[in-house]
Amino acid sequence: MGPIIAFLEKYFVPVAGRIGSQRHLVAIRDGFVAIMPLIMVGAMAVLLNSFPIEFYQKAMVSIFGEGWKSFGVNLWNGTFAIMALLVTFSTSYNLAKSYQADGLAAGLVSFGSLLMLYTASEKDWALPFGFLGAQGLFVALFVALVATEVFVRLAGNPKLIIKMPDGVPPAVAKSFASLIPSVIVLTLFCLIKVLTVTVGIPNIHDAIFKAIQAPIAGLADHIGSAMLVAFLVHILWFFGLHGTNILGPLLNAVYLPAINDNVAAFQAGLPVPHIVTMPFFDAFVWMGGAGCTIGLVAAIFIAGKRKSNRNIAQLSAGPVAFNINEPMMFGMPIVLNPIYLIPFVLTPIILTITTYVAISSGIVPRTVAMVPWTTPPVIGGFLVTGSIMGALLSLINLAIAVVLYIPFVILGERHEAKAEQQTVQSVGANIRG
């Protein structure tokens, strides 16, 4: 382990450090961290509604009636479902504050700019819930960064500042100071919306959504396409985009028919045809959620020493056990954290390979059942294959994930400690100066 850590510290950490300190990436990271409490509530709401125990589901219906899930749905609507809106404001606020500018004004302007880009329904002028959440993050982050950059530069121009006379309340004076920059930024995004409609793109969010899906069109039942899926899902996740949801419609179109064929063949006593199916990923690759983050939680418990990281792992352990990993994704965070880029993307690719080899060689039976996506790891491996070998493969893949994450947990904590030490020394030097 020592040589690996030494190699990473020498060649990887300096590059990761420079990337991790980049102003815009820091703003996005801090923007996600700011909405962490809401993400935790949303994760618990999903678990409440989707807990994969039949007795629990029946008991809740018998106690509260058929509409009992509305409680969790309402919590989800105010958290996960509007993640794009929340992170637009929080990212813009943090970016503006990094320039010593008015973070509140920048956040509000970015929020308004984003709303103008949505395509409302013709019937009741409702915003599309599908793009208010994770599927709308790409546009949301773009708007937050661009709108804030423009706003900050305009607000720094004295000719565009309306100065109020002495005696005017500070809040009012501050509001008028940002009036002209706000008008210009909002007008800019209004023009963007008008131009996109003019050139035949009435729905910006839908156009980008389809453009991201396009690279994996034509996926088939072989190891190359499975590895491509693993890579694309996780590289999207690393940048804060819900890769599983973004690629979900296409993956379902390709891999759900495959599992249906397997189930039909198994029931008919025929050879099971397909290796790569949706349960292939759910039960053996995405254990604990994208990136096999249950392995990261275990690695922190094994090798982590920082109290903050262990606290996050403890809070996330429950949801992660049921494949809900947003608390880890945005709490550590993994999103836009260059230290975790390699294990987060590499681990699912390696697990895809081990799973494919194990199934294609006949060591593990092919998947012949669908289970709820919240089914805990190992249990899911047994259920989708109907074999103890499926559970064993899940355990082996989990062990691989833990081993891959441990060096980066150690590395990340050392990097955090050095960064804190440098901050303390810098503050001390400023005080002495």
XYZ file of C-alpha atoms in Angstrom:
433
model
C 0.000 0.000 0.000
C 2.871 2.368 0.835
C 4.378 2.487 -2.693
C 0.924 3.063 -4.184
C 0.251 5.998 -1.853
C 3.727 7.418 -2.534
C 3.210 7.183 -6.306
C -0.195 8.852 -6.122
C 1.117 11.608 -3.852
C 3.956 12.352 -6.239
C 2.153 12.286 -9.569
C -1.595 12.455 -8.950
C -2.163 14.739 -5.969
C -0.464 17.861 -7.435
C -2.661 17.703 -10.542
C -5.763 16.906 -8.496
C -4.964 19.762 -6.147
C -4.765 22.272 -8.972
C -8.026 21.019 -10.442
C -9.718 20.924 -7.054
C -8.836 24.535 -6.279
C -10.227 25.874 -9.541
C -12.709 28.624 -8.674
C -15.684 27.353 -10.665
C -15.288 23.738 -9.587
C -15.046 24.851 -5.971
C -18.250 26.872 -6.383
C -20.101 23.865 -7.813
C -18.752 21.600 -5.071
C -19.766 24.045 -2.336
C -23.120 24.527 -4.042
C -23.875 20.823 -3.720
C -22.591 20.731 -0.145
C -24.954 23.595 0.748
C -28.018 21.560 -0.243
C -26.786 18.449 1.588
C -29.525 18.583 4.287
C -32.210 18.530 1.597
C -30.467 15.665 -0.178
C -30.432 13.662 3.054
C -34.162 14.255 3.526
C -34.826 13.244 -0.083
C -32.778 10.063 0.323
C -34.774 9.082 3.397
C -38.023 9.795 1.528
C -37.000 7.469 -1.323
C -36.048 4.755 1.160
C -39.337 5.218 3.043
C -41.371 4.640 -0.120
C -39.198 1.988 -1.767
C -38.079 -0.193 1.152
C -37.889 -3.581 -0.617
C -39.696 -5.740 1.952
C -43.130 -6.990 0.941
C -44.348 -7.216 4.549
C -43.390 -3.562 5.131
C -45.204 -2.398 1.997
C -48.372 -4.318 2.895
C -48.235 -3.136 6.510
C -47.989 0.519 5.446
C -50.982 0.104 3.136
C -53.034 -1.582 5.863
C -52.192 1.145 8.401
C -52.273 4.299 6.271
C -54.188 3.253 3.160
C -53.243 3.123 -0.519
C -52.087 6.753 -0.545
C -49.469 6.355 2.175
C -46.603 7.009 -0.245
C -47.773 10.587 -0.784
C -45.851 11.553 2.362
C -42.538 10.419 0.864
C -43.477 11.837 -2.526
C -44.096 15.258 -1.010
C -40.706 15.182 0.712
C -39.097 14.154 -2.568
C -40.859 16.941 -4.461
C -39.289 19.540 -2.167
C -35.775 18.074 -2.274
C -34.590 15.751 -5.067
C -37.223 16.884 -7.541
C -35.997 20.507 -7.511
C -32.276 19.848 -7.153
C -31.442 21.799 -10.326
C -33.181 24.904 -8.986
C -31.514 24.641 -5.591
C -28.004 24.087 -6.900
C -28.300 26.946 -9.389
C -28.768 29.405 -6.553
C -26.206 27.845 -4.200
C -23.503 27.535 -6.894
C -24.062 31.075 -8.113
C -23.958 32.388 -4.550
C -20.642 30.658 -3.810
C -19.054 31.741 -7.081
C -20.041 35.373 -6.538
C -18.742 35.301 -2.963
C -15.388 34.017 -4.244
C -15.163 37.308 -6.178
C -16.243 39.280 -3.076
C -19.437 40.192 -4.935
C -23.102 40.192 -3.876
C -23.846 36.465 -3.632
C -27.543 36.876 -2.894
C -28.177 39.090 -5.926
C -26.139 36.797 -8.182
C -28.029 33.735 -6.953
C -31.413 35.328 -7.559
C -30.446 36.499 -11.035
C -29.137 33.023 -11.929
C -32.331 31.460 -10.612
C -34.460 33.762 -12.761
C -32.245 33.160 -15.795
C -32.674 29.406 -15.445
C -36.454 29.632 -15.198
C -36.584 31.483 -18.509
C -34.919 28.547 -20.277
C -37.555 26.019 -19.258
C -40.309 25.105 -21.687
C -43.586 25.238 -19.803
C -46.600 23.114 -20.702
C -49.114 24.717 -23.035
C -52.118 23.643 -20.980
C -51.399 25.158 -17.567
C -47.971 26.790 -17.996
C -46.410 24.289 -15.580
C -42.664 23.745 -15.382
C -41.483 20.216 -16.297
C -40.705 18.376 -13.078
C -38.457 15.986 -15.005
C -35.909 18.730 -15.629
C -36.197 20.537 -12.294
C -34.218 17.731 -10.702
C -31.134 15.724 -11.576
C -31.864 15.563 -15.312
C -31.723 19.360 -15.505
C -28.391 19.769 -13.726
C -26.315 20.323 -16.868
C -28.279 23.392 -17.938
C -28.593 24.551 -14.318
C -24.843 24.553 -13.716
C -24.163 26.219 -17.063
C -26.580 29.015 -16.213
C -25.210 29.425 -12.686
C -21.625 29.828 -13.905
C -22.277 32.011 -16.943
C -24.891 34.254 -15.330
C -22.702 34.807 -12.281
C -19.582 35.578 -14.300
C -21.447 38.159 -16.367
C -23.182 39.626 -13.313
C -19.954 39.967 -11.319
C -18.169 41.734 -14.146
C -21.042 44.127 -14.769
C -21.444 44.809 -11.053
C -17.775 45.741 -10.918
C -18.299 48.535 -13.439
C -18.956 51.803 -11.537
C -20.815 53.251 -14.541
C -23.516 50.584 -14.167
C -24.090 51.110 -10.462
C -27.016 53.233 -9.302
C -25.875 55.001 -6.164
C -28.528 55.980 -3.656
C -28.219 59.035 -1.396
C -27.048 58.747 2.189
C -29.735 57.731 4.609
C -31.264 55.090 2.323
C -31.415 51.700 4.106
C -28.430 49.513 3.151
C -30.653 46.728 1.809
C -32.384 49.137 -0.571
C -29.093 50.697 -1.694
C -27.636 47.240 -2.333
C -30.672 46.255 -4.361
C -30.457 49.319 -6.618
C -26.703 48.812 -7.034
C -27.372 45.446 -8.697
C -30.357 46.627 -10.763
C -28.657 47.357 -14.106
C -26.360 44.274 -14.034
C -29.406 42.141 -13.208
C -31.427 43.567 -16.094
C -28.584 42.915 -18.544
C -28.034 39.298 -17.423
C -31.738 38.462 -17.487
C -32.102 40.053 -20.917
C -29.161 38.007 -22.184
C -30.751 34.710 -21.167
C -34.109 35.834 -22.484
C -32.453 36.359 -25.874
C -30.830 32.928 -25.665
C -34.271 31.365 -25.189
C -35.749 33.355 -28.074
C -32.865 32.426 -30.392
C -33.022 28.710 -29.605
C -36.751 28.672 -30.316
C -36.137 30.568 -33.559
C -33.594 28.009 -34.790
C -35.934 25.109 -34.005
C -34.897 24.123 -30.475
C -37.965 24.932 -28.367
C -36.832 22.771 -25.460
C -33.182 23.296 -24.526
C -33.262 20.743 -21.722
C -34.720 18.001 -23.896
C -32.263 18.713 -26.726
C -29.253 18.421 -24.406
C -30.718 15.346 -22.736
C -30.988 13.565 -26.093
C -27.521 14.720 -27.178
C -25.971 13.104 -24.099
C -27.855 9.872 -24.744
C -26.767 9.663 -28.388
C -23.165 8.419 -27.868
C -24.368 5.077 -26.523
C -26.983 4.344 -29.165
C -26.776 0.809 -30.504
C -25.583 -0.866 -27.297
C -25.475 -4.634 -27.531
C -24.889 -7.642 -25.317
C -21.090 -7.606 -25.149
C -18.407 -6.513 -22.743
C -17.334 -3.420 -24.708
C -20.760 -1.806 -24.579
C -21.172 -2.712 -20.898
C -17.864 -1.015 -20.081
C -18.929 2.026 -22.105
C -22.153 2.233 -20.088
C -20.195 2.010 -16.831
C -17.820 4.753 -17.964
C -20.474 7.178 -19.260
C -22.785 6.802 -16.272
C -19.985 7.582 -13.846
C -18.241 10.341 -15.749
C -21.609 12.108 -15.895
C -22.098 11.531 -12.177
C -18.645 12.948 -11.426
C -19.689 16.244 -12.970
C -22.858 16.317 -10.869
C -25.163 14.941 -13.571
C -27.387 11.996 -12.675
C -25.845 9.567 -15.150
C -28.248 6.747 -14.316
C -31.282 8.929 -14.970
C -29.826 10.648 -18.037
C -29.010 7.370 -19.751
C -31.900 5.498 -18.143
C -34.400 5.648 -21.018
C -31.865 4.280 -23.492
C -30.531 1.652 -21.085
C -34.058 0.502 -20.353
C -34.810 0.314 -24.060
C -31.757 -1.912 -24.589
C -31.482 -3.965 -21.426
C -35.040 -4.441 -20.157
C -35.998 -6.491 -23.248
C -32.848 -8.544 -22.584
C -33.940 -9.507 -19.067
C -37.448 -10.222 -20.343
C -35.948 -12.637 -22.888
C -33.917 -14.269 -20.124
C -36.961 -14.701 -17.878
C -39.032 -16.187 -20.709
C -36.250 -18.600 -21.699
C -35.679 -19.665 -18.089
C -39.377 -20.349 -17.534
C -39.533 -22.354 -20.759
C -36.515 -24.426 -19.791
C -34.453 -23.027 -22.666
C -30.868 -21.662 -22.581
C -30.782 -18.144 -21.120
C -29.584 -15.898 -23.997
C -28.245 -12.616 -22.571
C -25.367 -11.757 -20.235
C -25.734 -7.969 -19.944
C -29.110 -6.908 -18.554
C -30.368 -4.268 -16.135
C -29.995 -6.667 -13.152
C -26.399 -7.258 -14.346
C -25.647 -3.622 -13.422
C -28.026 -3.247 -10.486
C -26.898 -6.336 -8.583
C -23.187 -6.519 -9.391
C -21.888 -3.120 -10.543
C -23.977 -0.359 -8.958
C -23.976 -1.833 -5.468
C -24.664 0.940 -2.993
C -25.475 3.198 -5.926
C -23.309 4.581 -8.723
C -19.593 4.016 -8.207
C -20.276 1.080 -5.869
C -20.136 3.668 -3.102
C -20.902 1.066 -0.479
C -17.269 0.120 -1.056
C -16.224 3.700 -0.323
C -18.246 3.720 2.913
C -16.548 0.489 3.984
C -13.126 1.866 2.989
C -13.680 4.946 5.164
C -14.618 2.757 8.131
C -11.475 0.673 7.554
C -8.868 3.298 6.669
C -10.425 6.713 7.330
C -9.250 8.671 10.351
C -10.848 12.084 9.859
C -13.916 12.524 12.005
C -15.793 14.497 9.321
C -15.427 11.717 6.740
C -16.423 9.026 9.204
C -19.482 11.029 10.226
C -20.566 11.319 6.586
C -19.989 7.587 6.105
C -22.071 6.809 9.190
C -24.920 9.037 8.018
C -24.767 7.518 4.540
C -24.453 3.870 5.584
C -28.204 3.316 5.916
C -29.242 4.776 2.544
C -26.224 3.232 0.767
C -27.216 -0.214 2.021
C -30.319 0.228 -0.128
C -28.427 1.723 -3.096
C -29.305 5.361 -2.332
C -25.972 7.155 -2.469
C -26.729 10.862 -2.922
C -25.583 11.628 0.653
C -22.139 10.279 -0.254
C -22.103 11.823 -3.738
C -22.790 15.334 -2.491
C -21.693 15.036 1.136
C -18.094 13.896 0.810
C -18.377 15.164 -1.921
C -17.473 12.789 -4.746
C -18.908 15.159 -7.338
C -16.081 17.245 -8.839
C -13.640 15.885 -6.259
C -10.550 15.027 -8.324
C -9.136 12.786 -5.604
C -12.011 10.336 -6.105
C -12.264 10.601 -9.889
C -10.095 7.551 -10.578
C -11.718 5.071 -8.153
C -15.233 6.326 -8.799
C -14.975 5.777 -12.552
C -12.525 2.857 -12.567
C -14.250 0.688 -9.951
C -17.510 0.169 -11.927
C -15.537 -0.619 -15.082
C -13.518 -3.293 -13.273
C -16.665 -4.718 -11.667
C -18.299 -4.827 -15.097
C -15.361 -6.894 -16.359
C -15.331 -9.314 -13.409
C -19.090 -9.773 -13.634
C -19.054 -10.355 -17.373
C -16.214 -12.884 -17.114
C -17.876 -14.719 -14.216
C -21.210 -15.001 -16.038
C -19.885 -15.667 -19.549
C -17.633 -18.465 -18.234
C -20.608 -20.137 -16.558
C -19.261 -19.748 -13.013
C -22.269 -17.573 -12.171
C -25.688 -18.158 -13.806
C -27.127 -15.496 -16.070
C -29.650 -13.092 -14.595
C -33.222 -14.385 -14.701
C -35.148 -12.046 -12.420
C -35.837 -8.359 -11.819
C -35.702 -7.032 -8.273
C -36.406 -3.535 -6.883
C -33.403 -1.264 -7.351
C -33.341 -0.692 -3.586
C -32.588 -4.381 -2.908
C -29.434 -4.509 -0.740
C -26.180 -5.773 -2.301
C -25.411 -9.503 -2.061
C -29.115 -10.240 -1.512
C -29.723 -8.780 -4.971
C -26.977 -10.941 -6.460
C -28.648 -14.066 -5.108
C -32.156 -13.082 -6.200
C -31.358 -12.094 -9.803
C -29.465 -15.323 -10.502
C -31.282 -17.704 -8.166
C -27.878 -18.982 -7.108
C -25.554 -18.656 -4.132
C -22.833 -17.985 -6.719
C -24.563 -14.703 -7.521
C -24.310 -13.674 -3.872
C -20.659 -14.746 -3.819
C -19.904 -12.659 -6.926
C -21.493 -9.653 -5.230
C -19.254 -10.179 -2.183
C -16.139 -10.496 -4.365
C -17.033 -7.342 -6.298
C -17.646 -5.492 -3.032
C -14.222 -6.577 -1.733
C -12.615 -5.354 -4.965
C -14.335 -1.994 -4.580
C -13.145 -1.605 -0.995
C -9.548 -2.396 -1.986
C -9.682 0.111 -4.844
C -11.103 2.887 -2.654
C -8.798 2.491 0.374
C -5.671 4.142 -1.164
C -7.727 7.134 -2.240
C -9.369 7.477 1.177
C -5.891 7.666 2.722
C -4.698 9.992 -0.020
C -7.728 12.243 0.262
C -7.368 12.618 4.014
C -3.690 13.494 3.710
C -4.526 16.072 1.070
C -7.259 17.578 3.252
C -4.891 17.730 6.240
C -2.215 19.502 4.206
C -4.748 21.974 2.825
C -5.973 22.786 6.330
C -2.404 23.223 7.558
C -1.619 25.607 4.713
C -4.759 27.605 5.496
C -3.787 27.894 9.166
C -0.268 28.996 8.239
C -1.634 31.549 5.782
C -4.003 32.993 8.383
C -1.199 33.112 10.930
C 1.079 34.920 8.493
C -1.627 37.484 7.762
C -2.167 38.103 11.461
C 1.554 38.549 12.102
C 1.787 40.796 9.052
